[in-house]
Amino acid sequence: MSEELKHRTSHIINIKSPSISIPNTPKDTDSIVLVSPSTIVHASFDYSVHEKEDKNNENNKSNKTEEDKYELTTKSESESEITSPNDELWNLEYNDKPINYIVGKLIGQGSYGKVYYGINQDNNQIMAIKQVDIKNKMMVDSLSAEINLLRDLNHENIVLYYGCEFKKTFNVFLEYVSGGSVASMLIRFGKFGESLAKSLTSQILSGLEYLHQKKIIHRDIKGANILVDEDGIAKISDFGISKKNIYENAYKKQTRMSLKGTVYWMAPEVVNGKGYSAKVDIWSVGCCVLEMLTGTHPWINFNDVQPVLYKLCTRNRPELPESLGSVARDFIDKSLSIDPEVRPTASELLKHQFVVEQDEDFNYHDYYDEAVAKENEEVLKEEAENEKNLDDDWIDDVDDIDDYFDESAMDDDSMIGKDNYLDEE
């Protein structure tokens, strides 16, 4: 292994399945270690190399860089227990108007908490209520960052924030999106046609363009975090690991950035430990389009994240299937450019042929109705097949029962003198 590769992979230690742990981080590292390869990876980066470079730079020697103001917390600080609603999180002045609400059925749940259906009793507005059981400061930091970002956002393709409160759990009130996520739709209906993929991609990019103009890097764009309402409107959700770039231009690389995101949708520069910009979201968009058109996550040939991380460290990208159309392939090719400087911005991708040339005859309601009808047909077919298999099994059982009877015992001579209902008086 080359020295350069050793350097790029040195911050990934003791990768295990099904979880990732990164222990024994050096004293001069930023440590945020939360473990979940199937969802989000948080890791630590060794910044000693950057510090040595800074020492050789006279300009940085006398003055702290702008990024020094944004240093990450250490693991010990992040995992300190939160025991009282009077601690840091609850003292934040959100100035949110109290919401009088009713909690309904469970919609979904994850590693951080649960999401419930809810209704605002004052205006009958339907909401999604995200309930989080606060356990440590890391969760406080994550929620605080998410709320502080969400409360200033207002875009059709981003989930709206209504407010928050603390009772027994920390509750965040969000826009309810009835259609579920892109990921759940793929599980239910299978891969998307190009018309639907184009429509959703255009909307995702529109939301990202808005975020990037506000210097926000989402860092976890994937099918599971793109919600779709009953009219086919896409909404970017889950800002738990999002971050504001310290520079005015979101596409300017920020050196001190932690390894966060979902591995299968993660850009190579996130893994290499030398910093990154909002271009990581563009890579994730390319992976998301690949996900929609194939029905599976990128890197489908790898069931474990360890080889995927190695591939990313060595500047590789997911293979593209031959079945992709030429325009879709070109869009994904550009989005998955290894060099982030070459990778387009969200605004530039909105001008790509794959996005511009929308199917004029496409209607989301018709597409959805046809998908549901096909799903129902498959369910009925499966039920009929199961019923047939049950009937066949029953017939086989009857045949087996016959084997227990000795036909020779049933002849006339053998029945003479026996007490049976066929004997005549």
Tab-separated table of N, CA and C in Angstrom, residues 155-158 177 182 195-211 221 226-229 231-236 285 289 292 331 346 349-350 354-356 358 362 364:
chain	number	residue	atom	x	y	z
A	155	HIS	N	-38.932	26.739	1.488
A	155	HIS	CA	-38.856	26.368	0.074
A	155	HIS	C	-39.793	25.194	-0.174
A	156	GLU	N	-40.408	25.191	-1.345
A	156	GLU	CA	-41.386	24.158	-1.673
A	156	GLU	C	-40.795	22.755	-1.591
A	157	ASN	N	-39.515	22.617	-1.865
A	157	ASN	CA	-38.896	21.291	-1.912
A	157	ASN	C	-38.077	20.959	-0.664
A	158	ILE	N	-38.402	21.636	0.441
A	158	ILE	CA	-37.775	21.349	1.732
A	158	ILE	C	-38.870	21.241	2.788
A	177	VAL	N	-45.656	14.836	5.157
A	177	VAL	CA	-45.600	14.519	3.726
A	177	VAL	C	-46.175	13.113	3.552
A	182	VAL	N	-38.750	8.370	-1.131
A	182	VAL	CA	-38.347	7.729	-2.382
A	182	VAL	C	-37.938	6.280	-2.116
A	195	SER	N	-39.347	9.261	-16.508
A	195	SER	CA	-40.199	10.449	-16.355
A	195	SER	C	-40.315	10.857	-14.894
A	196	LEU	N	-40.563	9.890	-14.016
A	196	LEU	CA	-40.667	10.191	-12.597
A	196	LEU	C	-39.306	10.595	-12.025
A	197	ALA	N	-38.264	9.880	-12.412
A	197	ALA	CA	-36.917	10.193	-11.920
A	197	ALA	C	-36.514	11.614	-12.311
A	198	LYS	N	-36.822	12.017	-13.547
A	198	LYS	CA	-36.506	13.373	-14.001
A	198	LYS	C	-37.251	14.421	-13.180
A	199	SER	N	-38.536	14.177	-12.952
A	199	SER	CA	-39.357	15.120	-12.194
A	199	SER	C	-38.820	15.311	-10.779
A	200	LEU	N	-38.513	14.213	-10.103
A	200	LEU	CA	-38.021	14.289	-8.729
A	200	LEU	C	-36.614	14.892	-8.671
A	201	THR	N	-35.773	14.538	-9.643
A	201	THR	CA	-34.406	15.074	-9.670
A	201	THR	C	-34.409	16.589	-9.808
A	202	SER	N	-35.269	17.093	-10.668
A	202	SER	CA	-35.388	18.540	-10.854
A	202	SER	C	-35.752	19.234	-9.539
A	203	GLN	N	-36.659	18.630	-8.798
A	203	GLN	CA	-37.109	19.218	-7.535
A	203	GLN	C	-36.043	19.114	-6.440
A	204	ILE	N	-35.351	17.980	-6.396
A	204	ILE	CA	-34.262	17.811	-5.429
A	204	ILE	C	-33.185	18.880	-5.664
A	205	LEU	N	-32.832	19.078	-6.925
A	205	LEU	CA	-31.820	20.077	-7.268
A	205	LEU	C	-32.289	21.490	-6.943
A	206	SER	N	-33.566	21.740	-7.128
A	206	SER	CA	-34.110	23.057	-6.796
A	206	SER	C	-33.976	23.330	-5.298
A	207	GLY	N	-34.298	22.308	-4.482
A	207	GLY	CA	-34.141	22.446	-3.037
A	207	GLY	C	-32.686	22.596	-2.635
A	208	LEU	N	-31.805	21.833	-3.289
A	208	LEU	CA	-30.372	21.922	-2.987
A	208	LEU	C	-29.792	23.269	-3.399
A	209	GLU	N	-30.209	23.772	-4.536
A	209	GLU	CA	-29.739	25.089	-4.981
A	209	GLU	C	-30.060	26.134	-3.912
A	210	TYR	N	-31.268	26.056	-3.369
A	210	TYR	CA	-31.695	26.972	-2.309
A	210	TYR	C	-30.820	26.812	-1.060
A	211	LEU	N	-30.568	25.554	-0.655
A	211	LEU	CA	-29.738	25.292	0.520
A	211	LEU	C	-28.321	25.809	0.326
A	221	ILE	N	-27.978	13.344	1.485
A	221	ILE	CA	-28.984	13.207	0.422
A	221	ILE	C	-29.033	11.745	-0.015
A	226	ILE	N	-35.626	11.834	0.972
A	226	ILE	CA	-36.427	12.598	0.009
A	226	ILE	C	-37.869	12.120	0.139
A	227	LEU	N	-38.724	12.975	0.669
A	227	LEU	CA	-40.135	12.637	0.834
A	227	LEU	C	-40.919	13.128	-0.382
A	228	VAL	N	-42.027	12.452	-0.669
A	228	VAL	CA	-42.851	12.804	-1.834
A	228	VAL	C	-44.311	12.880	-1.393
A	229	ASP	N	-44.975	14.006	-1.663
A	229	ASP	CA	-46.375	14.117	-1.254
A	229	ASP	C	-47.307	13.535	-2.302
A	231	ASP	N	-49.066	14.782	-4.484
A	231	ASP	CA	-49.041	15.441	-5.792
A	231	ASP	C	-47.704	15.275	-6.504
A	232	GLY	N	-46.811	14.476	-5.932
A	232	GLY	CA	-45.516	14.249	-6.560
A	232	GLY	C	-44.495	15.333	-6.280
A	233	ILE	N	-44.731	16.137	-5.241
A	233	ILE	CA	-43.782	17.192	-4.863
A	233	ILE	C	-42.730	16.595	-3.925
A	234	ALA	N	-41.466	16.736	-4.299
A	234	ALA	CA	-40.365	16.189	-3.500
A	234	ALA	C	-39.962	17.176	-2.407
A	235	LYS	N	-39.649	16.633	-1.229
A	235	LYS	CA	-39.255	17.447	-0.081
A	235	LYS	C	-37.977	16.861	0.533
A	236	ILE	N	-36.930	17.674	0.608
A	236	ILE	CA	-35.697	17.241	1.283
A	236	ILE	C	-35.930	17.288	2.784
A	285	VAL	N	-26.577	13.358	-5.065
A	285	VAL	CA	-27.688	13.458	-6.025
A	285	VAL	C	-27.493	12.444	-7.150
A	289	VAL	N	-30.102	9.504	-8.078
A	289	VAL	CA	-30.683	9.247	-9.405
A	289	VAL	C	-30.416	7.800	-9.818
A	292	MET	N	-32.860	5.670	-7.974
A	292	MET	CA	-34.217	5.712	-8.519
A	292	MET	C	-34.349	4.897	-9.795
A	331	PHE	N	-25.760	12.547	-17.067
A	331	PHE	CA	-26.077	13.299	-15.846
A	331	PHE	C	-25.368	12.681	-14.638
A	346	ALA	N	-25.432	22.690	-8.194
A	346	ALA	CA	-26.858	22.385	-8.343
A	346	ALA	C	-27.469	23.236	-9.455
A	349	LEU	N	-26.508	21.777	-12.830
A	349	LEU	CA	-27.211	20.530	-13.146
A	349	LEU	C	-28.678	20.777	-13.496
A	350	LEU	N	-29.245	21.874	-12.989
A	350	LEU	CA	-30.625	22.217	-13.348
A	350	LEU	C	-30.747	22.575	-14.830
A	354	PHE	N	-31.085	16.119	-18.913
A	354	PHE	CA	-31.885	15.150	-18.147
A	354	PHE	C	-32.960	15.850	-17.319
A	355	VAL	N	-32.664	17.071	-16.875
A	355	VAL	CA	-33.605	17.822	-16.043
A	355	VAL	C	-34.480	18.742	-16.884
A	356	VAL	N	-33.892	19.356	-17.883
A	356	VAL	CA	-34.615	20.339	-18.692
A	356	VAL	C	-35.698	19.682	-19.536
A	358	GLN	N	-38.222	17.555	-19.586
A	358	GLN	CA	-39.214	16.793	-18.843
A	358	GLN	C	-40.278	16.237	-19.788
A	362	PHE	N	-46.221	13.519	-18.685
A	362	PHE	CA	-46.121	12.833	-17.391
A	362	PHE	C	-47.079	13.451	-16.380
A	364	TYR	N	-48.131	12.693	-12.345
A	364	TYR	CA	-47.766	11.885	-11.176
A	364	TYR	C	-48.942	11.044	-10.675
